[in-house]
Amino acid sequence: MPTKVEKDTFSGRDTTGHEWDGLKELNTPLPKWWLYVLAATVVWGVALLVLYPSIPYGPGHTNGLLGYSTRARVDADVKALIAQRAVFMDKIAALPVEKVKADPQLDAMALTAGRIAFANNCQPCHGAGGGGRPGYPNLASDVWRWGGTLAQIERTITHGVRSGDPDAHVSQMPRFGADAMLKPEQIQQVADYVWTLYGNQAASASVAAGKQVFADNCAVCHGDNAQGNHDVGTPPLRSRVHLFANTRDEIVAQINNPRMGVMPAWNKRLDPATIRSLAIYVHSLGGGE
Amino acid sequence: MLIRHEWIERNAILLLVLVLITVAIGGIVEVIPLFTIETTVEHVKGVRPYSPLELAGRDIYVREGCYLCHSQQIRALKDEVERYGHYSLAAESMYDHPFQWGSKRIGPDLARVGGKYSSEWHYAHLTDPEAVVPESLMPRYAFLAETPLRQDRIAAKMRTLRELGTPYTDDQIAHARDDLVAQATVDTDLDTFRKRWPKAVVVPGNANGPTEMDALVAYLQVLGTMVDFADVSTEQEKQ
């Protein structure tokens, strides 16, 4: 195979100098602009190699002349964000929740911050707008277990309910049926009584007996008039908003073997100003005391 | 040119050697970082191997393909840190074989979902996601609550993972099956269990023994909770 570059008479261009059985190939080099771009990307690559963290070796990697680090950048970004918010959030964190509520500007900021934090953290259980669902309290009603004042809401969010936090709200309703503390007929009677508190009808003899069972066993926590007690987390029963027991069967089940909810403590996940904002937002949903 | 193209084309051995060198560069670039893995993974306190129930739950997570819609990696970006919490550290997935970082977020990131919701919420949500989150696209996994968890292979699994470098102790492997059941039983004495598996979340379970859902919830509840970021030394160690 002779390698002789010659000019092709037909096209006027050089051949590659290769010849196969009389066939010759025209030399069509890559366009100059393409070669320059290729060279530029190589130079660019070397520059990045030198400026940024790149080559790994034994105990680590080259750090690059710029000393760039994703983690340092995100730490700085978050610090800048906190500084930007600090104008209001520091004031919210420094003042008691009632004072924040009283200041129109801080109140507006807290409501906005609270609404956003609520959507991310609270909505999965309490529903959009705090509407609640079975087992998860409605926050837009005036029924409160652990209290509906700003300070009480803030405390509940901070420490949670049966969350394992040392300051969490904890209470336990006895298993009146499962532990045989009440006879089955007594449970039916007290269920009838509670059912009338919901605004329904039941046999009057049974209700009267149930009222006595209630006074002897339930009133100590639920209150003489079933008005509830924020200290032990009992809700007012004379209401139409209930957590676990909306039907008569559910009332019986709840007396037999009560279900009790758990709410996480948010003090490990959210900062105090965000929790305060959440308290103000939740308080504004409709039932704040 | 130093080496003329023609020489290479005409010398099969030279061509072969040069091809091997070129391909080897690609391989070396991929392999070398693995030699430095000991120094790449931060040494932070708190990360422990998964408890038996969590490990079983992790297998359910993989089997059901949860990673196809959920990532487990909070990237070091402001928006992600704002929404999900502290960005993920390599150390937090060092006992994952394989890791579940994922690459898709049809659902939210789960790297720090542990403790965000109550266990009861997870049961309700896995059973029927739309009942809790009306706009959810997630399929129902109610059948997990009716499927008893296979218990007989748990110790063998832990021994296998030990071969791969997960530091399970003999004590932990010996009590694997007891601990598997204990973590899904509310009213048992948990002192020794807690010693072996700090920060493990005990799930409600039921009298008939742990179900696959119990295992999955136990796994979800520990995600992202092992490292204490409030501890100042964590900040220094992660650098």
Short mmCIF file of C-alpha atoms in Angstrom, two decimals:
data_model
loop_
_atom_site.label_atom_id
_atom_site.label_comp_id
_atom_site.label_asym_id
_atom_site.label_seq_id
_atom_site.Cartn_x
_atom_site.Cartn_y
_atom_site.Cartn_z
CA MET A 1 0.00 0.00 0.00
CA PRO A 2 1.93 3.04 -1.18
CA THR A 3 1.26 6.08 0.91
CA LYS A 4 1.60 8.96 -1.44
CA VAL A 5 -0.56 12.03 -0.98
CA GLU A 6 -1.64 13.26 -4.37
CA LYS A 7 -4.10 15.78 -5.68
CA ASP A 8 -7.34 14.34 -6.94
CA THR A 9 -7.83 15.65 -10.44
CA PHE A 10 -11.64 15.58 -10.30
CA SER A 11 -12.27 17.46 -7.00
CA GLY A 12 -8.94 19.22 -6.70
CA ARG A 13 -8.48 17.98 -3.09
CA ASP A 14 -5.69 15.93 -1.50
CA THR A 15 -6.10 12.19 -1.00
CA THR A 16 -5.19 10.44 2.25
CA GLY A 17 -2.46 8.57 0.41
CA HIS A 18 -4.09 5.19 1.05
CA GLU A 19 -5.10 3.04 -1.84
CA TRP A 20 -7.18 -0.13 -1.84
CA ASP A 21 -7.40 -2.02 -5.10
CA GLY A 22 -7.14 1.21 -7.02
CA LEU A 23 -9.63 3.08 -4.82
CA LYS A 24 -8.27 6.22 -3.16
CA GLU A 25 -9.81 8.19 -0.27
CA LEU A 26 -10.19 11.95 -0.25
CA ASN A 27 -8.75 13.61 2.84
CA THR A 28 -11.59 15.45 4.57
CA PRO A 29 -10.12 16.85 7.80
CA LEU A 30 -12.27 18.02 10.72
CA PRO A 31 -13.31 21.66 10.39
CA LYS A 32 -10.84 24.07 11.98
CA TRP A 33 -13.49 25.62 14.24
CA TRP A 34 -14.30 22.16 15.61
CA LEU A 35 -10.67 21.45 16.43
CA TYR A 36 -10.35 24.82 18.20
CA VAL A 37 -13.43 24.10 20.30
CA LEU A 38 -12.01 20.71 21.23
CA ALA A 39 -8.74 22.30 22.26
CA ALA A 40 -10.61 24.93 24.27
CA THR A 41 -12.60 22.29 26.22
CA VAL A 42 -9.34 20.52 27.08
CA VAL A 43 -7.88 23.77 28.41
CA TRP A 44 -11.13 24.44 30.28
CA GLY A 45 -10.99 20.97 31.80
CA VAL A 46 -7.45 21.47 33.02
CA ALA A 47 -8.45 24.83 34.51
CA LEU A 48 -11.32 23.21 36.44
CA LEU A 49 -8.94 20.47 37.59
CA VAL A 50 -6.67 23.09 39.10
CA LEU A 51 -9.34 25.42 40.53
CA TYR A 52 -11.78 22.91 42.05
CA PRO A 53 -11.46 19.78 44.22
CA SER A 54 -10.57 17.01 41.78
CA ILE A 55 -7.84 14.40 41.99
CA PRO A 56 -8.20 11.80 44.77
CA TYR A 57 -5.12 10.50 46.53
CA GLY A 58 -4.35 8.58 49.72
CA PRO A 59 -5.82 10.63 52.57
CA GLY A 60 -8.14 12.86 50.56
CA HIS A 61 -8.19 14.84 47.35
CA THR A 62 -6.74 18.01 45.88
CA ASN A 63 -8.74 20.97 47.18
CA GLY A 64 -8.24 23.28 44.23
CA LEU A 65 -7.08 26.88 44.28
CA LEU A 66 -10.58 28.27 44.97
CA GLY A 67 -11.04 26.08 48.07
CA TYR A 68 -14.63 25.42 47.00
CA SER A 69 -16.81 23.02 49.00
CA THR A 70 -20.50 22.26 48.49
CA ARG A 71 -20.97 21.88 52.22
CA ALA A 72 -19.32 25.19 53.01
CA ARG A 73 -21.52 26.84 50.39
CA VAL A 74 -24.77 25.39 51.70
CA ASP A 75 -23.81 26.32 55.28
CA ALA A 76 -23.20 29.89 54.09
CA ASP A 77 -26.46 29.92 52.08
CA VAL A 78 -28.48 28.75 55.06
CA LYS A 79 -26.75 31.27 57.35
CA ALA A 80 -27.59 34.05 54.88
CA LEU A 81 -31.19 32.89 54.79
CA ILE A 82 -31.42 32.86 58.57
CA ALA A 83 -29.86 36.31 58.72
CA GLN A 84 -32.40 37.56 56.18
CA ARG A 85 -35.28 36.22 58.25
CA ALA A 86 -33.72 37.24 61.54
CA VAL A 87 -35.20 40.73 61.19
CA PHE A 88 -38.56 39.29 62.17
CA MET A 89 -37.82 35.80 63.43
CA ASP A 90 -35.46 37.05 66.16
CA LYS A 91 -38.21 39.34 67.46
CA ILE A 92 -40.71 36.48 67.31
CA ALA A 93 -38.29 34.23 69.20
CA ALA A 94 -37.54 36.87 71.82
CA LEU A 95 -41.10 37.90 72.72
CA PRO A 96 -43.72 35.78 74.49
CA VAL A 97 -46.30 34.44 72.09
CA GLU A 98 -49.06 36.81 73.29
CA LYS A 99 -46.85 39.85 72.64
CA VAL A 100 -46.09 38.58 69.12
CA LYS A 101 -49.80 38.20 68.50
CA ALA A 102 -50.42 41.74 69.73
CA ASP A 103 -47.94 43.32 67.31
CA PRO A 104 -49.71 43.58 63.91
CA GLN A 105 -46.50 43.35 61.88
CA LEU A 106 -45.06 40.38 63.78
CA ASP A 107 -48.48 38.73 63.78
CA ALA A 108 -48.65 38.94 59.99
CA MET A 109 -45.13 37.52 59.65
CA ALA A 110 -45.86 34.71 62.09
CA LEU A 111 -49.08 33.80 60.28
CA THR A 112 -47.22 33.50 56.97
CA ALA A 113 -44.31 31.55 58.43
CA GLY A 114 -46.76 29.36 60.35
CA ARG A 115 -48.88 28.64 57.28
CA ILE A 116 -45.83 27.41 55.32
CA ALA A 117 -44.44 25.34 58.18
CA PHE A 118 -47.92 23.88 58.75
CA ALA A 119 -48.21 22.70 55.14
CA ASN A 120 -44.90 20.86 55.33
CA ASN A 121 -45.05 19.46 58.84
CA CYS A 122 -48.59 19.36 60.22
CA GLN A 123 -50.88 18.93 57.22
CA PRO A 124 -50.13 15.20 56.71
CA CYS A 125 -51.98 14.43 59.96
CA HIS A 126 -54.16 17.44 60.74
CA GLY A 127 -55.24 18.02 57.15
CA ALA A 128 -55.28 21.18 55.06
CA GLY A 129 -56.57 24.08 57.15
CA GLY A 130 -56.37 21.90 60.25
CA GLY A 131 -59.59 20.06 59.38
CA GLY A 132 -58.42 16.88 61.11
CA ARG A 133 -59.48 13.32 60.43
CA PRO A 134 -60.40 10.37 62.65
CA GLY A 135 -57.60 10.02 65.18
CA TYR A 136 -56.07 13.40 64.35
CA PRO A 137 -57.62 16.42 66.06
CA ASN A 138 -59.48 19.10 64.15
CA LEU A 139 -57.59 22.33 64.88
CA ALA A 140 -60.24 24.61 63.42
CA SER A 141 -62.85 23.71 66.05
CA ASP A 142 -63.12 24.99 69.61
CA VAL A 143 -62.57 21.50 71.02
CA TRP A 144 -59.13 21.27 72.64
CA ARG A 145 -57.56 18.42 74.53
CA TRP A 146 -54.46 20.12 75.88
CA GLY A 147 -55.73 23.67 75.71
CA GLY A 148 -56.36 26.18 72.97
CA THR A 149 -54.62 29.30 74.23
CA LEU A 150 -51.55 30.50 72.34
CA ALA A 151 -49.19 29.37 75.10
CA GLN A 152 -50.86 25.97 75.44
CA ILE A 153 -50.76 25.34 71.68
CA GLU A 154 -47.11 26.36 71.61
CA ARG A 155 -46.28 23.95 74.41
CA THR A 156 -48.10 21.08 72.71
CA ILE A 157 -46.24 21.68 69.43
CA THR A 158 -42.89 21.99 71.20
CA HIS A 159 -43.08 18.84 73.31
CA GLY A 160 -45.77 16.78 71.61
CA VAL A 161 -48.20 14.30 73.09
CA ARG A 162 -46.94 10.89 74.33
CA SER A 163 -43.89 11.59 72.18
CA GLY A 164 -41.18 10.42 74.54
CA ASP A 165 -40.06 14.00 75.15
CA PRO A 166 -39.58 14.50 78.92
CA ASP A 167 -42.01 17.46 78.91
CA ALA A 168 -44.54 15.88 76.58
CA HIS A 169 -48.23 15.77 77.47
CA VAL A 170 -48.91 12.29 78.79
CA SER A 171 -52.16 10.80 79.99
CA GLN A 172 -53.61 7.35 79.83
CA MET A 173 -57.25 6.41 79.81
CA PRO A 174 -57.79 3.11 81.69
CA ARG A 175 -58.96 0.10 79.71
CA PHE A 176 -62.30 -0.12 81.46
CA GLY A 177 -63.48 -3.13 79.45
CA ALA A 178 -60.26 -4.95 78.60
CA ASP A 179 -59.08 -4.78 82.20
CA ALA A 180 -62.58 -5.59 83.56
CA MET A 181 -62.83 -2.36 85.55
CA LEU A 182 -66.47 -2.01 84.49
CA LYS A 183 -69.05 -4.69 83.76
CA PRO A 184 -70.19 -4.97 80.14
CA GLU A 185 -73.67 -3.64 81.00
CA GLN A 186 -72.12 -0.66 82.80
CA ILE A 187 -70.13 0.11 79.68
CA GLN A 188 -73.31 -0.02 77.60
CA GLN A 189 -75.02 2.31 80.10
CA VAL A 190 -72.23 4.87 80.18
CA ALA A 191 -72.00 4.67 76.39
CA ASP A 192 -75.71 5.51 76.24
CA TYR A 193 -75.13 8.48 78.54
CA VAL A 194 -72.19 9.78 76.47
CA TRP A 195 -74.25 9.20 73.33
CA THR A 196 -76.87 11.63 74.69
CA LEU A 197 -74.12 14.18 75.38
CA TYR A 198 -73.39 14.03 71.65
CA GLY A 199 -76.98 15.21 71.16
CA ASN A 200 -78.63 11.81 70.47
CA GLN A 201 -81.42 9.81 72.09
CA ALA A 202 -81.08 6.67 74.22
CA ALA A 203 -83.25 4.66 76.65
CA SER A 204 -83.74 6.92 79.67
CA ALA A 205 -83.26 4.23 82.34
CA SER A 206 -79.94 3.24 80.81
CA VAL A 207 -78.90 6.88 80.51
CA ALA A 208 -79.66 7.51 84.17
CA ALA A 209 -77.61 4.47 85.21
CA GLY A 210 -74.85 5.50 82.82
CA LYS A 211 -74.77 8.97 84.33
CA GLN A 212 -74.01 7.41 87.71
CA VAL A 213 -71.28 5.18 86.23
CA PHE A 214 -69.83 8.28 84.58
CA ALA A 215 -69.85 10.24 87.84
CA ASP A 216 -68.11 7.36 89.65
CA ASN A 217 -65.50 6.46 87.05
CA CYS A 218 -65.11 9.06 84.33
CA ALA A 219 -65.84 12.45 85.86
CA VAL A 220 -62.51 12.57 87.68
CA CYS A 221 -60.76 13.15 84.35
CA HIS A 222 -63.55 14.15 81.99
CA GLY A 223 -65.15 16.60 84.43
CA ASP A 224 -68.47 16.53 86.31
CA ASN A 225 -70.26 17.92 83.30
CA ALA A 226 -68.05 16.11 80.79
CA GLN A 227 -66.56 19.48 79.97
CA GLY A 228 -63.05 18.05 79.66
CA ASN A 229 -59.83 18.94 81.45
CA HIS A 230 -56.79 20.40 79.71
CA ASP A 231 -54.49 19.13 82.46
CA VAL A 232 -55.11 15.50 81.55
CA GLY A 233 -55.98 16.04 77.90
CA THR A 234 -59.64 15.09 78.03
CA PRO A 235 -61.90 16.70 75.44
CA PRO A 236 -65.36 18.10 76.13
CA LEU A 237 -67.76 15.23 75.37
CA ARG A 238 -70.77 17.53 75.00
CA SER A 239 -69.76 18.26 71.44
CA ARG A 240 -70.06 17.03 67.89
CA VAL A 241 -66.34 16.98 67.14
CA HIS A 242 -64.68 13.76 68.31
CA LEU A 243 -61.32 12.17 67.82
CA PHE A 244 -61.89 8.41 67.92
CA ALA A 245 -65.53 7.85 68.87
CA ASN A 246 -68.07 9.31 66.47
CA THR A 247 -70.60 6.44 66.54
CA ARG A 248 -72.08 4.65 69.54
CA ASP A 249 -70.11 1.50 68.70
CA GLU A 250 -66.93 3.54 68.66
CA ILE A 251 -67.80 4.96 72.09
CA VAL A 252 -68.08 1.40 73.45
CA ALA A 253 -64.80 0.45 71.79
CA GLN A 254 -63.11 3.50 73.23
CA ILE A 255 -64.27 2.66 76.78
CA ASN A 256 -63.28 -1.00 76.35
CA ASN A 257 -59.78 -0.46 75.04
CA PRO A 258 -59.05 3.20 74.38
CA ARG A 259 -57.01 4.41 71.47
CA MET A 260 -54.70 7.27 72.37
CA GLY A 261 -52.96 9.48 69.86
CA VAL A 262 -49.29 10.37 69.58
CA MET A 263 -47.98 13.71 68.39
CA PRO A 264 -44.24 14.16 67.79
CA ALA A 265 -42.26 16.75 69.73
CA TRP A 266 -41.19 19.38 67.22
CA ASN A 267 -38.44 21.05 69.26
CA LYS A 268 -35.80 18.84 67.63
CA ARG A 269 -36.98 19.56 64.10
CA LEU A 270 -38.17 23.18 64.17
CA ASP A 271 -36.64 26.28 65.77
CA PRO A 272 -38.52 28.15 68.53
CA ALA A 273 -39.56 31.05 66.28
CA THR A 274 -41.11 28.64 63.76
CA ILE A 275 -42.95 26.80 66.53
CA ARG A 276 -44.24 30.14 67.88
CA SER A 277 -45.38 31.07 64.38
CA LEU A 278 -47.14 27.72 64.07
CA ALA A 279 -48.92 28.31 67.38
CA ILE A 280 -50.18 31.67 66.12
CA TYR A 281 -51.28 30.14 62.82
CA VAL A 282 -53.07 27.22 64.49
CA HIS A 283 -54.69 29.61 66.97
CA SER A 284 -56.03 31.62 64.02
CA LEU A 285 -57.65 28.62 62.32
CA GLY A 286 -60.92 29.17 64.10
CA GLY A 287 -60.91 27.75 67.60
CA GLY A 288 -58.19 29.66 69.41
CA GLU A 289 -59.07 30.51 73.00
CA MET B 1 3.73 13.31 15.19
CA LEU B 2 5.87 11.28 17.59
CA ILE B 3 4.14 8.01 16.81
CA ARG B 4 2.91 7.93 13.30
CA HIS B 5 -0.59 6.75 12.88
CA GLU B 6 0.56 4.34 10.28
CA TRP B 7 2.84 2.48 12.71
CA ILE B 8 -0.02 1.88 15.09
CA GLU B 9 -2.30 0.71 12.36
CA ARG B 10 0.28 -1.72 11.06
CA ASN B 11 1.44 -3.12 14.40
CA ALA B 12 -1.29 -5.23 16.01
CA ILE B 13 0.58 -5.66 19.30
CA LEU B 14 1.26 -1.93 19.65
CA LEU B 15 -2.38 -1.19 18.85
CA LEU B 16 -3.54 -3.70 21.47
CA VAL B 17 -1.25 -2.27 24.14
CA LEU B 18 -2.35 1.28 23.47
CA VAL B 19 -6.05 0.30 23.50
CA LEU B 20 -5.54 -1.43 26.85
CA ILE B 21 -3.84 1.66 28.32
CA THR B 22 -6.64 3.93 27.10
CA VAL B 23 -9.40 1.70 28.52
CA ALA B 24 -7.48 1.26 31.79
CA ILE B 25 -7.50 5.02 32.40
CA GLY B 26 -11.31 4.94 32.48
CA GLY B 27 -11.29 2.06 34.94
CA ILE B 28 -8.65 3.60 37.20
CA VAL B 29 -10.58 6.87 37.45
CA GLU B 30 -13.59 4.91 38.71
CA VAL B 31 -11.68 2.64 41.07
CA ILE B 32 -9.17 4.95 42.77
CA PRO B 33 -11.74 6.90 44.83
CA LEU B 34 -12.83 3.58 46.39
CA PHE B 35 -9.31 3.09 47.81
CA THR B 36 -9.80 6.29 49.81
CA ILE B 37 -13.30 5.42 51.07
CA GLU B 38 -12.05 5.13 54.67
CA THR B 39 -11.19 8.81 54.65
CA THR B 40 -14.15 9.89 52.51
CA VAL B 41 -16.84 8.69 54.92
CA GLU B 42 -17.07 11.05 57.90
CA HIS B 43 -16.69 9.57 61.37
CA VAL B 44 -19.81 10.75 63.17
CA LYS B 45 -21.25 9.40 66.40
CA GLY B 46 -24.53 7.56 66.53
CA VAL B 47 -24.74 5.59 63.29
CA ARG B 48 -25.41 1.94 64.11
CA PRO B 49 -26.34 -1.05 61.95
CA TYR B 50 -30.07 -1.60 61.48
CA SER B 51 -31.92 -3.56 64.16
CA PRO B 52 -33.38 -6.89 63.00
CA LEU B 53 -36.87 -5.44 62.48
CA GLU B 54 -35.50 -2.36 60.71
CA LEU B 55 -33.33 -4.56 58.52
CA ALA B 56 -36.35 -6.69 57.60
CA GLY B 57 -38.30 -3.50 56.90
CA ARG B 58 -35.52 -2.25 54.69
CA ASP B 59 -35.82 -5.42 52.64
CA ILE B 60 -39.57 -4.77 52.25
CA TYR B 61 -38.70 -1.22 51.17
CA VAL B 62 -36.39 -2.60 48.48
CA ARG B 63 -38.78 -5.39 47.46
CA GLU B 64 -41.68 -2.99 46.96
CA GLY B 65 -39.48 -0.64 44.96
CA CYS B 66 -40.03 2.37 47.22
CA TYR B 67 -36.74 3.79 45.91
CA LEU B 68 -38.38 4.23 42.51
CA CYS B 69 -40.43 7.15 43.83
CA HIS B 70 -38.62 8.17 47.03
CA SER B 71 -35.03 9.31 47.33
CA GLN B 72 -33.08 9.03 50.56
CA GLN B 73 -30.53 11.71 50.04
CA ILE B 74 -30.87 15.33 51.06
CA ARG B 75 -28.48 17.20 48.81
CA ALA B 76 -26.31 20.03 50.11
CA LEU B 77 -28.56 22.70 48.62
CA LYS B 78 -30.29 25.48 50.51
CA ASP B 79 -33.83 24.58 49.42
CA GLU B 80 -33.43 20.92 50.35
CA VAL B 81 -31.91 21.68 53.72
CA GLU B 82 -34.83 24.07 54.36
CA ARG B 83 -37.44 21.47 53.55
CA TYR B 84 -35.96 18.18 54.72
CA GLY B 85 -33.35 19.08 57.32
CA HIS B 86 -29.59 18.62 57.51
CA TYR B 87 -28.08 17.31 54.27
CA SER B 88 -27.28 13.61 54.25
CA LEU B 89 -23.84 12.44 55.32
CA ALA B 90 -22.06 9.51 53.71
CA ALA B 91 -21.78 7.93 57.16
CA GLU B 92 -25.57 7.74 57.43
CA SER B 93 -25.77 5.14 54.66
CA MET B 94 -22.53 3.30 55.37
CA TYR B 95 -24.41 0.21 56.59
CA ASP B 96 -26.78 0.18 53.61
CA HIS B 97 -26.08 -2.68 51.20
CA PRO B 98 -26.97 -1.32 48.72
CA PHE B 99 -27.70 2.30 49.60
CA GLN B 100 -31.17 3.64 48.87
CA TRP B 101 -30.24 7.14 47.74
CA GLY B 102 -32.50 6.80 44.72
CA SER B 103 -32.72 9.29 41.90
CA LYS B 104 -36.42 10.09 41.62
CA ARG B 105 -38.73 12.14 43.79
CA ILE B 106 -42.25 11.40 42.73
CA GLY B 107 -42.84 11.26 46.48
CA PRO B 108 -40.87 13.29 49.03
CA ASP B 109 -37.35 12.48 50.16
CA LEU B 110 -37.34 10.05 53.09
CA ALA B 111 -33.79 10.49 54.39
CA ARG B 112 -35.10 12.22 57.58
CA VAL B 113 -38.66 10.96 57.75
CA GLY B 114 -37.94 9.12 61.02
CA GLY B 115 -39.89 10.70 63.89
CA LYS B 116 -41.61 13.23 61.65
CA TYR B 117 -44.91 11.37 61.95
CA SER B 118 -46.32 9.03 64.57
CA SER B 119 -46.13 5.30 63.86
CA GLU B 120 -49.95 5.25 63.77
CA TRP B 121 -49.81 7.78 60.95
CA HIS B 122 -47.50 5.50 58.96
CA TYR B 123 -49.90 2.57 59.37
CA ALA B 124 -52.85 4.68 58.19
CA HIS B 125 -50.80 6.14 55.35
CA LEU B 126 -49.39 2.85 54.07
CA THR B 127 -52.84 1.27 54.24
CA ASP B 128 -54.49 4.04 52.24
CA PRO B 129 -52.35 7.08 51.44
CA GLU B 130 -55.28 9.11 50.09
CA ALA B 131 -57.09 8.83 53.42
CA VAL B 132 -54.36 10.93 55.03
CA VAL B 133 -53.00 12.93 52.11
CA PRO B 134 -55.89 13.47 49.66
CA GLU B 135 -53.67 14.55 46.77
CA SER B 136 -51.32 11.55 47.14
CA LEU B 137 -50.40 9.41 44.12
CA MET B 138 -48.93 6.62 46.22
CA PRO B 139 -50.35 3.11 45.79
CA ARG B 140 -51.94 1.33 48.75
CA TYR B 141 -49.85 -1.17 50.69
CA ALA B 142 -52.61 -2.48 52.95
CA PHE B 143 -51.58 -6.07 52.23
CA LEU B 144 -48.34 -5.52 54.17
CA ALA B 145 -50.37 -5.39 57.38
CA GLU B 146 -51.85 -8.81 56.61
CA THR B 147 -48.58 -10.47 55.59
CA PRO B 148 -46.69 -12.06 58.50
CA LEU B 149 -43.03 -11.13 58.48
CA ARG B 150 -40.70 -13.98 57.64
CA GLN B 151 -38.49 -14.35 60.72
CA ASP B 152 -36.34 -17.42 60.09
CA ARG B 153 -33.71 -15.79 57.88
CA ILE B 154 -32.95 -12.70 59.93
CA ALA B 155 -29.85 -14.03 61.73
CA ALA B 156 -28.44 -15.40 58.46
CA LYS B 157 -29.02 -11.99 56.84
CA MET B 158 -27.11 -10.27 59.62
CA ARG B 159 -24.24 -12.75 59.32
CA THR B 160 -24.10 -12.08 55.59
CA LEU B 161 -24.00 -8.34 56.18
CA ARG B 162 -21.19 -8.88 58.67
CA GLU B 163 -19.21 -10.52 55.88
CA LEU B 164 -19.78 -7.34 53.89
CA GLY B 165 -18.39 -5.20 56.70
CA THR B 166 -21.44 -4.27 58.81
CA PRO B 167 -20.22 -4.61 62.42
CA TYR B 168 -22.98 -6.79 63.90
CA THR B 169 -21.84 -8.32 67.19
CA ASP B 170 -22.29 -11.97 68.15
CA ASP B 171 -24.68 -10.81 70.87
CA GLN B 172 -26.82 -8.92 68.36
CA ILE B 173 -26.95 -11.88 65.99
CA ALA B 174 -27.71 -14.35 68.80
CA HIS B 175 -30.73 -12.26 69.87
CA ALA B 176 -31.80 -11.35 66.34
CA ARG B 177 -35.09 -13.16 66.37
CA ASP B 178 -36.04 -12.12 69.92
CA ASP B 179 -35.29 -8.50 69.12
CA LEU B 180 -37.19 -8.75 65.85
CA VAL B 181 -40.33 -9.67 67.81
CA ALA B 182 -39.60 -7.35 70.75
CA GLN B 183 -39.50 -4.25 68.56
CA ALA B 184 -43.05 -4.97 67.41
CA THR B 185 -44.38 -5.63 70.92
CA VAL B 186 -45.29 -2.68 73.10
CA ASP B 187 -45.39 -4.20 76.56
CA THR B 188 -42.11 -6.09 76.76
CA ASP B 189 -39.07 -5.38 78.89
CA LEU B 190 -36.92 -3.38 76.55
CA ASP B 191 -33.82 -2.55 78.58
CA THR B 192 -31.52 -5.06 76.93
CA PHE B 193 -33.14 -4.36 73.57
CA ARG B 194 -32.46 -0.63 73.95
CA LYS B 195 -28.86 -1.34 74.88
CA ARG B 196 -28.34 -3.32 71.70
CA TRP B 197 -30.33 -0.96 69.47
CA PRO B 198 -30.30 2.63 70.78
CA LYS B 199 -32.87 4.98 69.22
CA ALA B 200 -34.87 2.09 67.75
CA VAL B 201 -38.59 2.91 67.62
CA VAL B 202 -40.90 0.25 69.03
CA VAL B 203 -43.94 -0.09 66.79
CA PRO B 204 -47.41 -1.13 68.04
CA GLY B 205 -47.52 -4.51 66.27
CA ASN B 206 -50.13 -7.08 67.24
CA ALA B 207 -50.52 -10.30 69.21
CA ASN B 208 -49.93 -12.55 66.17
CA GLY B 209 -46.33 -11.46 65.68
CA PRO B 210 -44.77 -8.83 63.47
CA THR B 211 -46.18 -8.13 60.01
CA GLU B 212 -44.29 -6.75 57.05
CA MET B 213 -45.87 -3.38 57.73
CA ASP B 214 -44.52 -3.36 61.31
CA ALA B 215 -41.05 -3.91 59.88
CA LEU B 216 -41.42 -1.20 57.25
CA VAL B 217 -42.67 1.34 59.80
CA ALA B 218 -39.81 0.51 62.19
CA TYR B 219 -37.39 1.11 59.31
CA LEU B 220 -39.02 4.41 58.27
CA GLN B 221 -39.03 5.64 61.87
CA VAL B 222 -35.26 5.28 62.26
CA LEU B 223 -34.32 6.95 58.97
CA GLY B 224 -32.14 9.99 59.54
CA THR B 225 -32.47 9.91 63.34
CA MET B 226 -29.19 8.20 64.27
CA VAL B 227 -26.89 11.22 64.03
CA ASP B 228 -27.49 13.96 66.57
CA PHE B 229 -26.94 17.20 64.67
CA ALA B 230 -27.59 19.28 67.77
CA ASP B 231 -24.33 17.86 69.16
CA VAL B 232 -21.62 20.38 68.31
CA SER B 233 -18.94 17.75 67.78
CA THR B 234 -20.98 16.41 64.85
CA GLU B 235 -20.38 19.69 63.05
CA GLN B 236 -16.62 19.33 63.49
CA GLU B 237 -16.44 15.66 62.59
CA LYS B 238 -18.37 15.90 59.36
CA GLN B 239 -15.90 18.27 57.71
#
